[in-house]
Amino acid sequence: MSYKVGYLGPAATFTHLAVTKFFEEHAEHVPFLTIPQCMDAAAEGRIDLAVVPLENALEGSVNLTIDYLVHEQPLSIIGEIVAPIQQHLMVHPSREDSWEDAERVYSHSHAIAQCHKFLHHQLPKAKYEYATSTGAAAKYIQEHPEENIAVVANELAAEEYNLKIVRKNIHDYTHNHTRFAVLHPNQHTYIKTKLKKITDRTTLMITLPSDQSGALHQVLSAFSWRKLNLSKIESRPMKTGLGNYFFIIDIDMKMDEVLIPGAMAELEALGCSVRTLGTYSAYSI
Ligand SMILES: O=C(O)C(=O)C[C@]1(C(=O)O)C=C[C@@H](O)C=C1
C-alpha cells in the first residue's frame, strides 16, 4: 500500500534526502515550503507522515519544529532519522569563475551557521540572507541567474537545480549530523525502514511549578535514582512572559510500564506538568 510522506521541501533539501533513504520505495514524497505547513498537513490527514528537522549537532535545536509541536500541532514523534550533513558552496554556472565576488549568501539559517568560519574568511563582504530551506535557496538562484548570489546546500541540490559546486564540505566541523523527526497524529503507528537502528528514545516536555526552589534538581533526581539515562535537556521559553520556561528531555529508552511512568508520576506529584512528545527508535543513514 502506498502512503504519503510530507517533508520540508522543495526537492533536494536535507530533509528530502533523509526521506528518500528512510522510506521504502512505494512511499509518495510530498514537499512543503515550511515546517508548519508540513506539520499542519499531517495533523489534518492530508499526508500520512511528516518529516521535519529537529536538531543539528553544530547548531542545536530547530526551534520552529519544537515550538510548533509544543504550542500549535500536538503530533507525536514516532521515529527519528540521523543523517550526516555535508554543506557545499554553489553558484549559477555563469558565475563559476567569479564566485568570490558574490554579494549575498543565501541558505537556511542553520546551514549558514554551520559554515560561519568558512564564510567569514572566504566571502567576508557578502551579506547573509535566509531561506526556508537549503533547497529553496538553490531553486531561487536557478530561477534568478541575474542575481550575484552564492548558496549553501547539498550535492543533490546542485544536481537538481543545475548549479556549480565551487567549494566542497564547507561546514566548520566534521562531525555534522542532523536529527529529523517522523511525526504522526497517533503515537501507536508502525513504520518500516531498512536503515540501522541506533537507539530508542522517549521525549518529554516538562513544565516546572513557578518559583519553587530546587525544582529542576528534583526533576533530575526522579530520573537519576531510576538510572534513566538522559541524552538531552534543553529549556525553551513558554511564550507567556520573561522567565517562564519549559524543558525538553530525551530519555535513552522507549516508554516502559514502570520506570518512565513512575518518574512522570513523581514529577506530577511535585507540581510539574509532563507531556510525552514521543517514544520511538532512532535510525542512522
Ligand atoms: O534546509 C534543508 O535542507 C533542511 O532540510 C533543513 C535543515 C535544518 O533545519 O537544520 C536540515 C539540515 C541542515 O542542518 C540544514 C538545514
PDB file of C-alpha atoms and ligand atoms in Angstrom, residues 8 12-16 35 53 56 62 85 87 108 110-111 114 132-135 154 176 178 180, ligand 1:
ATOM      1  CA  LEU A   8      10.415  20.248   4.301  1.00  0.00           C
ATOM      2  CA  ALA A  12      16.769  18.171  -2.692  1.00  0.00           C
ATOM      3  CA  THR A  13      16.692  19.575   0.847  1.00  0.00           C
ATOM      4  CA  PHE A  14      18.493  17.576   3.530  1.00  0.00           C
ATOM      5  CA  THR A  15      15.055  16.559   4.803  1.00  0.00           C
ATOM      6  CA  HIS A  16      14.232  15.185   1.353  1.00  0.00           C
ATOM      7  CA  ILE A  35       7.852  23.212   8.615  1.00  0.00           C
ATOM      8  CA  PRO A  53      14.423  18.698  11.070  1.00  0.00           C
ATOM      9  CA  ASN A  56      21.681  19.750  14.348  1.00  0.00           C
ATOM     10  CA  VAL A  62      15.401  23.597  15.233  1.00  0.00           C
ATOM     11  CA  ILE A  85      25.270  16.775   6.743  1.00  0.00           C
ATOM     12  CA  GLN A  87      27.428  21.564   3.064  1.00  0.00           C
ATOM     13  CA  HIS A 108      18.653  28.078   5.603  1.00  0.00           C
ATOM     14  CA  HIS A 110      21.141  26.531  10.225  1.00  0.00           C
ATOM     15  CA  ALA A 111      23.170  25.838   7.086  1.00  0.00           C
ATOM     16  CA  GLN A 114      27.237  25.581  10.216  1.00  0.00           C
ATOM     17  CA  THR A 132      13.024  28.415   4.276  1.00  0.00           C
ATOM     18  CA  SER A 133      15.427  25.586   3.345  1.00  0.00           C
ATOM     19  CA  THR A 134      18.727  24.958   1.550  1.00  0.00           C
ATOM     20  CA  GLY A 135      16.757  23.531  -1.393  1.00  0.00           C
ATOM     21  CA  ASN A 154      23.891  19.757  -0.595  1.00  0.00           C
ATOM     22  CA  ASN A 176      27.960  17.410  11.352  1.00  0.00           C
ATOM     23  CA  THR A 178      21.048  16.404  11.881  1.00  0.00           C
ATOM     24  CA  PHE A 180      14.944  14.530  11.671  1.00  0.00           C
TER      25      PHE A 180
HETATM   26  O1  LIG B   1      17.211  23.217   4.514  1.00  0.00           O
HETATM   27  C1  LIG B   1      17.290  21.992   4.499  1.00  0.00           C
HETATM   28  O2  LIG B   1      17.814  21.356   3.581  1.00  0.00           O
HETATM   29  C2  LIG B   1      16.757  21.255   5.625  1.00  0.00           C
HETATM   30  O3  LIG B   1      16.435  20.117   5.484  1.00  0.00           O
HETATM   31  C3  LIG B   1      16.721  21.979   6.949  1.00  0.00           C
HETATM   32  C4  LIG B   1      17.996  21.865   7.747  1.00  0.00           C
HETATM   33  C5  LIG B   1      17.757  22.369   9.214  1.00  0.00           C
HETATM   34  O4  LIG B   1      16.710  22.889   9.522  1.00  0.00           O
HETATM   35  O5  LIG B   1      18.668  22.228  10.013  1.00  0.00           O
HETATM   36  C6  LIG B   1      18.376  20.458   7.827  1.00  0.00           C
HETATM   37  C7  LIG B   1      19.658  20.056   7.864  1.00  0.00           C
HETATM   38  C8  LIG B   1      20.779  21.002   7.835  1.00  0.00           C
HETATM   39  O6  LIG B   1      21.197  21.093   9.176  1.00  0.00           O
HETATM   40  C9  LIG B   1      20.367  22.342   7.360  1.00  0.00           C
HETATM   41  C10 LIG B   1      19.077  22.674   7.221  1.00  0.00           C
END
